[in-house]
C-alpha atoms as one frame of an Amber mdcrd trajectory, in Angstrom:
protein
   0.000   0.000   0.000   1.250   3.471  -0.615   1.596   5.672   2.142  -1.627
   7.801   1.781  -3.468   4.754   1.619  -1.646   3.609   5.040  -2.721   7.280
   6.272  -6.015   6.513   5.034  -6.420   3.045   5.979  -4.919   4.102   9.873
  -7.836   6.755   9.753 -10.702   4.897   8.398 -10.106   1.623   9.470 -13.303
   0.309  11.007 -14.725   1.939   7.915 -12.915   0.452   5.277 -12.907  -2.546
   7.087 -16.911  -2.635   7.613 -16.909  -1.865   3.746 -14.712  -4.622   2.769
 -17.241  -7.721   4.425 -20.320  -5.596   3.436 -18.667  -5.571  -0.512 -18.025
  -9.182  -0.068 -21.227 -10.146   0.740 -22.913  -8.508  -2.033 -23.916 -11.202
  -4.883 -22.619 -10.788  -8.510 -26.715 -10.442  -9.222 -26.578  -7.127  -7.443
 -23.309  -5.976  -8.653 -25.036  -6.419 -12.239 -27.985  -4.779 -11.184 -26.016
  -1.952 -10.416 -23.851  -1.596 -13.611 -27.252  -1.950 -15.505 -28.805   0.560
 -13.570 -25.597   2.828 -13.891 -25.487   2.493 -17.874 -29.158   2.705 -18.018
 -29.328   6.084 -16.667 -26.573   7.144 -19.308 -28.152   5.608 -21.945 -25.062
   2.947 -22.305 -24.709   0.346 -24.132 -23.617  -3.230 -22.621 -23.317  -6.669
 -23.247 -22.826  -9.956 -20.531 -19.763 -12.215 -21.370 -20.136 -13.829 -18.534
 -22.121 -13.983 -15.075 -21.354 -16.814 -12.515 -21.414 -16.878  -8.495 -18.024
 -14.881  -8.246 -17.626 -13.422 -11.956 -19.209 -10.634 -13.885 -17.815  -9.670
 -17.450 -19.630  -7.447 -18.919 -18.544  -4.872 -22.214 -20.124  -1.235 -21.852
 -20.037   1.090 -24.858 -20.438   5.134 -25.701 -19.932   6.664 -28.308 -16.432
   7.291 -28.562 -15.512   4.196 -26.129 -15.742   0.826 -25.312 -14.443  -0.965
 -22.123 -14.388  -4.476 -21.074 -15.271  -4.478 -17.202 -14.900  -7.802 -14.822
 -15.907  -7.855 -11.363 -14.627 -10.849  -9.768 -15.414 -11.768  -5.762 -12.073
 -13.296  -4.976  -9.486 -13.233  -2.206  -6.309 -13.156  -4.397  -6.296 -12.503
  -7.957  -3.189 -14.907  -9.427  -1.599 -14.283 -12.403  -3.394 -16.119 -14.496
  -6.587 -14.740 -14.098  -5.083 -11.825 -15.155  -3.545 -13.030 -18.277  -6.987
 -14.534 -18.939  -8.368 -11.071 -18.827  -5.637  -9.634 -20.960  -6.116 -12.257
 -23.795 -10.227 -11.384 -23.604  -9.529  -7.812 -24.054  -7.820  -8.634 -27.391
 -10.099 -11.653 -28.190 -12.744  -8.366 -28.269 -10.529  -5.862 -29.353 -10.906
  -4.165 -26.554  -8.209  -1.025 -25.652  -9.574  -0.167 -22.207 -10.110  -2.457
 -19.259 -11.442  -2.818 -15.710 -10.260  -5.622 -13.149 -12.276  -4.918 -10.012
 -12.079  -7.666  -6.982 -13.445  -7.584  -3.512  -9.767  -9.255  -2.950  -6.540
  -8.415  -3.524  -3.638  -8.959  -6.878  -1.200 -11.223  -5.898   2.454  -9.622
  -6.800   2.932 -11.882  -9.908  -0.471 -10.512 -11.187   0.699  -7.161 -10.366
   3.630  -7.395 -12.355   2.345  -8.678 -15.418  -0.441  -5.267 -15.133   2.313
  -3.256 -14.903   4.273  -5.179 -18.058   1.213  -4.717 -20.621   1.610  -2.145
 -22.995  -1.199  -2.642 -25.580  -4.095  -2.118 -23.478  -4.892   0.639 -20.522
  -6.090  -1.549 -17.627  -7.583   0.107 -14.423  -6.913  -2.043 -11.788  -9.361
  -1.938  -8.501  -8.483  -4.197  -5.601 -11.672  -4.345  -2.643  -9.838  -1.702
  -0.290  -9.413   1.019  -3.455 -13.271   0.169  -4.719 -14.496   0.426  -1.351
 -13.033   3.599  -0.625 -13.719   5.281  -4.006 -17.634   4.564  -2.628 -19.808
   7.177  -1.637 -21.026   5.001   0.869 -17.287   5.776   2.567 -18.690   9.220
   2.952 -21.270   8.685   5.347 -20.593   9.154   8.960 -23.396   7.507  10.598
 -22.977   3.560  10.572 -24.823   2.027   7.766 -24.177  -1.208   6.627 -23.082
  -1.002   2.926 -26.082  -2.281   0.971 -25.884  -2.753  -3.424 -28.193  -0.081
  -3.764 -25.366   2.650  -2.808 -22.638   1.267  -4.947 -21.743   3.144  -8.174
 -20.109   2.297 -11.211 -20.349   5.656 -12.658 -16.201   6.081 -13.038 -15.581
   2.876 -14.988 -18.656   3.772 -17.461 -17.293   5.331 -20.402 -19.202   8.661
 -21.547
């Protein structure tokens, strides 16, 4: 972790952490509601790849821009996961990418993110998702429910 996010972490922690089980025990069924709702109101295109229990591909396209977006409820994402993600975004021809897990990248996986130069990958582990959340803004304690997530950054407009 960088040292803001330590800062961060240090500050929030019974927040974050609170976030982090509430994330994980959101289905993949909401986490697509969500999304759909989130293009919907944008007037996005998107199209399923593929929805399981822990996995939720899904393409989403503007205009100008399409990006392939996976949500996957892990604890470690391994390296080849990632490489599987990698070859599906040039299977679709795909330029932009989003790797979102409630988990965390293993340091392998890392590594071959950083090495891939002929795609733009945003990479979201659970404690940078969670905290991007609006739901992270509110003082009062509220369990984190679907309903509050948003998606709105990773939508391309």
């Amino acid at each position: 972790m960088k040292i803001l996010d330590r800062i961060y972490y240090r500050v929030r922690k019974r927040k974050v952490e609170e976030g982090l089980r509430g994330l994980r025990t959101i289905s993949i069924k909401e986490v697509y509601g969500v999304i759909s709702r989130d293009c919907w109101e944008f007037g996005i295109e998107y199209i399923i790849i593929l929805k399981d229990r822990s996995i939720l591909e899904i393409t989403i396209q503007s205009n100008n821009k399409k990006v392939f977006l996976k949500f996957h409820k892990a604890l470690i994402i391994r390296e080849n996961d990632v490489i599987s993600f990698i070859e599906k975004l040039n299977n679709l021809e795909i330029k932009n990418g989003v790797y979102i897990t409630t988990g965390n990248f293993s340091k392998e996986a890392k590594n071959i993110l950083k090495k891939e130069e002929k795609v733009n990958i945003t990479v979201e582990d659970g404690f940078h998702f969670i905290k991007r959340q609006v739901w992270m803004n509110i003082d009062f304690n509220q369990k984190l429910k679907p309903s509050q997530l948003n998606f709105y950054m990773y939508i391309p407009s």
